[in-house]
Short mmCIF file of C-alpha atoms in Angstrom, two decimals:
data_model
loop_
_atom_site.label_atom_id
_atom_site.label_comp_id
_atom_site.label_asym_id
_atom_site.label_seq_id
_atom_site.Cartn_x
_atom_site.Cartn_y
_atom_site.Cartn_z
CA UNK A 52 135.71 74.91 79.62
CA UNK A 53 138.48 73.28 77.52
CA UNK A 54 141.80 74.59 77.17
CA UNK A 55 142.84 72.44 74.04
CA UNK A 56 145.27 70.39 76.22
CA UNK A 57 142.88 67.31 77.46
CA UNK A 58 143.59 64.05 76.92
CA UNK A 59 140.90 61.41 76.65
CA UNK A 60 140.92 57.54 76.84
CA UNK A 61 139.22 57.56 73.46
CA UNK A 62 141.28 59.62 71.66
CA UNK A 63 140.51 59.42 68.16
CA UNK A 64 142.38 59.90 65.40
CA UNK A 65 141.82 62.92 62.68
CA UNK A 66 140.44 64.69 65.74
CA UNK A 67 142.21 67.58 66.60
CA UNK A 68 141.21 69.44 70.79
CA UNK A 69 140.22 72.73 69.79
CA UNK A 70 140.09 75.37 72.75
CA UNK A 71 136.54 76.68 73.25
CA UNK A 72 134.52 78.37 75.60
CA UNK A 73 130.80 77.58 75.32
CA UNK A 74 128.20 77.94 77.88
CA UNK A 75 124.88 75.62 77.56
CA UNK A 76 122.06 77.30 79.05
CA UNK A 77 118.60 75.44 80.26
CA UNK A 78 115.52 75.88 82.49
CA UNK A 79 114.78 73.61 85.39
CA UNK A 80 111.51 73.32 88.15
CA UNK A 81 113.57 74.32 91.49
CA UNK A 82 111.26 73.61 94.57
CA UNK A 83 111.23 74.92 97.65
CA UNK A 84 114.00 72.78 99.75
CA UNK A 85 116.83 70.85 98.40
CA UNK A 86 116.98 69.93 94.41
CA UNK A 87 119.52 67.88 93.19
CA UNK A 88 120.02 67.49 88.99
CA UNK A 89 122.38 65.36 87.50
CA UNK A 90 124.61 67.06 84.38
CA UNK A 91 125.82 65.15 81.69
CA UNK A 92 127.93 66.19 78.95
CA UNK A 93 128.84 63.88 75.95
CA UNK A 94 132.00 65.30 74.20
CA UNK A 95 132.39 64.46 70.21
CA UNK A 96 134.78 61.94 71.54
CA UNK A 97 132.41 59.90 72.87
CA UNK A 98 133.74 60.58 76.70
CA UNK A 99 130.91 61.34 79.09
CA UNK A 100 131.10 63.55 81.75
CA UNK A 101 128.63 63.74 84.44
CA UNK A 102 128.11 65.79 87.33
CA UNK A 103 125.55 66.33 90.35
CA UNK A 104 124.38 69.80 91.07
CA UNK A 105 122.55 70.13 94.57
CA UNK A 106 120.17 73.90 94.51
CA UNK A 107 118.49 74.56 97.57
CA UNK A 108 115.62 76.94 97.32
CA UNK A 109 114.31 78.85 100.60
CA UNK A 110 110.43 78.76 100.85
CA UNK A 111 108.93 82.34 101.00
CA UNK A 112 105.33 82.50 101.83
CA UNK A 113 103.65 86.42 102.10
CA UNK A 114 102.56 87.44 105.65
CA UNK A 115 100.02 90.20 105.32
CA UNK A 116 96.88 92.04 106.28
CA UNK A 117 94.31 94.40 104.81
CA UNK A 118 96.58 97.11 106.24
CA UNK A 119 99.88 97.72 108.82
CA UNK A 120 98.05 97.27 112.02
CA UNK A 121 96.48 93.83 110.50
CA UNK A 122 99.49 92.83 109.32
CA UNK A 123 101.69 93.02 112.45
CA UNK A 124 98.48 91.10 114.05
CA UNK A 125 99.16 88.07 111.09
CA UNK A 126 102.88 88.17 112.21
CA UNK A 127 102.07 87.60 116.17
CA UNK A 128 99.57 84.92 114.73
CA UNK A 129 102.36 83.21 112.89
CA UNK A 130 105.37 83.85 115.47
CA UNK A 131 103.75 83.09 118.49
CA UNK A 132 100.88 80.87 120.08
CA UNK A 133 101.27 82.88 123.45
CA UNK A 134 103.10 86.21 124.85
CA UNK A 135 103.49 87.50 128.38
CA UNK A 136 104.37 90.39 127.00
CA UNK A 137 103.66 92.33 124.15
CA UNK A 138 105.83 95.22 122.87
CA UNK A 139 103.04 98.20 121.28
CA UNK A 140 104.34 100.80 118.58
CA UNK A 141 102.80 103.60 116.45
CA UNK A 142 101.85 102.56 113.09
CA UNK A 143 102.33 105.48 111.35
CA UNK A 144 106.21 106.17 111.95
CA UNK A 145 108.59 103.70 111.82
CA UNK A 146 111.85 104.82 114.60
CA UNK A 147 110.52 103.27 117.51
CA UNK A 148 109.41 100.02 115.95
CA UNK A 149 112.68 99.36 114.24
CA UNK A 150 114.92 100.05 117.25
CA UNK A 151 112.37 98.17 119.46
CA UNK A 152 113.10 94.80 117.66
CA UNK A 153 116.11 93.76 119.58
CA UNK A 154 114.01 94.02 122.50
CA UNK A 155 111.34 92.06 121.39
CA UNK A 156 113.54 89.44 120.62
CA UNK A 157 115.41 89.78 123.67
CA UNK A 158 111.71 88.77 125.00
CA UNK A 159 110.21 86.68 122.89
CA UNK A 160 107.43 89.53 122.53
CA UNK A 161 106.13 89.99 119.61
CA UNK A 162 105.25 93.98 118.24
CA UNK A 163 101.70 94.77 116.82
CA UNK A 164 101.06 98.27 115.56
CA UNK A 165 98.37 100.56 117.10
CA UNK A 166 97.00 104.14 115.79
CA UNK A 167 98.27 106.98 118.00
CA UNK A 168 95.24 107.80 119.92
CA UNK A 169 93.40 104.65 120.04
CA UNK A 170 94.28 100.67 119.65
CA UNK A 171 92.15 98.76 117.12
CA UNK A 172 89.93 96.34 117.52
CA UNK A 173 92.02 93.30 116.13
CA UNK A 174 95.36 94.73 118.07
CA UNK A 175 93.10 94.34 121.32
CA UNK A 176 92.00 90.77 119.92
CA UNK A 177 95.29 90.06 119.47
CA UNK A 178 96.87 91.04 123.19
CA UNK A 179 93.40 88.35 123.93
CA UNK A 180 94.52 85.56 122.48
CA UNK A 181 98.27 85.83 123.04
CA UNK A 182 97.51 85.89 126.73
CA UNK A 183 99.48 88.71 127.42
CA UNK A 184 99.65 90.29 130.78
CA UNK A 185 102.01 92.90 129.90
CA UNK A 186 101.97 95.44 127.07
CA UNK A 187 105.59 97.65 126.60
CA UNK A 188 104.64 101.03 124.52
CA UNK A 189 107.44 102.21 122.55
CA UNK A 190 107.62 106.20 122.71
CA UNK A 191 106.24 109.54 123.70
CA UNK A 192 102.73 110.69 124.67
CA UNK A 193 102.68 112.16 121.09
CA UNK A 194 102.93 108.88 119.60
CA UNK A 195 101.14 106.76 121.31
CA UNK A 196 98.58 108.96 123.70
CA UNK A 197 97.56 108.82 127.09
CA UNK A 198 94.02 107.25 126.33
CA UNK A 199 96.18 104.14 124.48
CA UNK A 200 97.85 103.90 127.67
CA UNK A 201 94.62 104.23 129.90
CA UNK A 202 92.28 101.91 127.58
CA UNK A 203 95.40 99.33 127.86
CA UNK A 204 95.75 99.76 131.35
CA UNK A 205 92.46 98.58 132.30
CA UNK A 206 92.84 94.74 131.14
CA UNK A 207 97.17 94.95 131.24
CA UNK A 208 99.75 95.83 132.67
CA UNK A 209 101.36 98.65 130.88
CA UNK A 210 105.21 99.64 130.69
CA UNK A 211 106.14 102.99 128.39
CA UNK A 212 109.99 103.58 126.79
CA UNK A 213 109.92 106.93 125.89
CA UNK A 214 112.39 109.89 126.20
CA UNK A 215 112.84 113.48 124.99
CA UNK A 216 113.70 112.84 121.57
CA UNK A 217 113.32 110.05 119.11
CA UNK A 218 116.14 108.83 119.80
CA UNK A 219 115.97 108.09 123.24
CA UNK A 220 113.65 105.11 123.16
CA UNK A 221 116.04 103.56 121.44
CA UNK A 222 119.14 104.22 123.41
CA UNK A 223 116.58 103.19 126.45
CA UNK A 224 115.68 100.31 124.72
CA UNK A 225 119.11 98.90 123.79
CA UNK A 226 120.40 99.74 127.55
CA UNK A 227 117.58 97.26 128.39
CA UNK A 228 119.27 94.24 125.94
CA UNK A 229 122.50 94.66 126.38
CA UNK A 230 123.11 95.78 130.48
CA UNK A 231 126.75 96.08 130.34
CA UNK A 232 127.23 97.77 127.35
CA UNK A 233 127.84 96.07 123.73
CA UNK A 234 130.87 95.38 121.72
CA UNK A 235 129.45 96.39 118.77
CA UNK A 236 126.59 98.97 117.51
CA UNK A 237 123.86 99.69 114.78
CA UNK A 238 123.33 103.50 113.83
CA UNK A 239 120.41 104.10 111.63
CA UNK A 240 118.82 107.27 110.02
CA UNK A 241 116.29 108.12 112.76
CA UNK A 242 114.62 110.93 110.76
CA UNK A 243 114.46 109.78 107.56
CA UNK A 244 112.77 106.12 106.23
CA UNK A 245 115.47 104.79 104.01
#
């Protein structure tokens, strides 16, 4: 931006500063990491400006299965090489997955989906090759049934979290991370997906 009140080295004569306020648009390659570019601006004065410009560009790479379940299998696959423990949630509702994340973390566990009356095939692969020895289910008989629980327990051990309502898992679940209570808190809508 100039103002009209710069003075250059080169002034020239017969040239008079005129305030203006022009922006100079172009496209640049920005890679994934840091990307430096160097600006230089020539002024009809002959005085050169120039200026480096550091962009840093996350890389995002996709994640993904042919459906949920596969997909939370791809994430354990990427996250983790091994698990003790495992943290299980119903695939077709999302209120006990979401407010058993901080718990995962709190383990290091990661969370695969299942169906609510059986576990599929590449969930039970999955549990294989993490090694786990313990799998945590995440809500009522209702969401994840009895047979889940009874198929799982034959090969793991087997921890539910479950309450009256939907909402106690997750007040279970955070009593489990934070002991003593916590400074701060996270409501979400538990009835409705945002």
């Amino acid at each position: 931006y100039v103002d009209g009140s710069e003075a250059f080295a080169q002034d020239q004569s017969g040239y008079d500063m005129v305030a203006f306020d022009k922006v100079v648009t172009t496209e640049v390659s920005v890679e994934p990491g840091n990307n430096v570019y160097e600006l230089k601006v020539i002024d009809v004065a002959g005085n050169t400006t120039i200026k480096e410009v550091e962009v840093y560009r996350e890389s995002v790479s996709r994640v993904s299965g042919n459906d949920r379940y596969d997909t939370s299998v791809e994430v354990s696959k990427k996250g983790w090489e091994a698990a003790e423990t495992v943290v299980l949630a119903r695939g077709d509702d999302y209120a006990d997955a979401l407010a058993g994340v901080p718990y995962a973390h709190k383990l290091n566990a990661p969370i695969l989906l299942t169906g609510s009356k059986k576990v599929y095939e590449s969930t039970l692969d999955e549990l294989k090759r993490l090694g786990a020895k313990k799998v945590v289910l995440l809500g009522v008989e209702s969401a994840i049934s009895k047979a889940v629980e009874t198929q799982l327990a034959a090969d793991f051990e087997v921890e539910r979290i479950a309450g009256k309502t939907r909402f106690d898992p997750a007040a279970k679940l955070a009593s489990h991370v934070h002991h003593d209570g916590a400074t701060e808190v996270v409501f979400i809508n538990g009835r409705q997906f945002p």
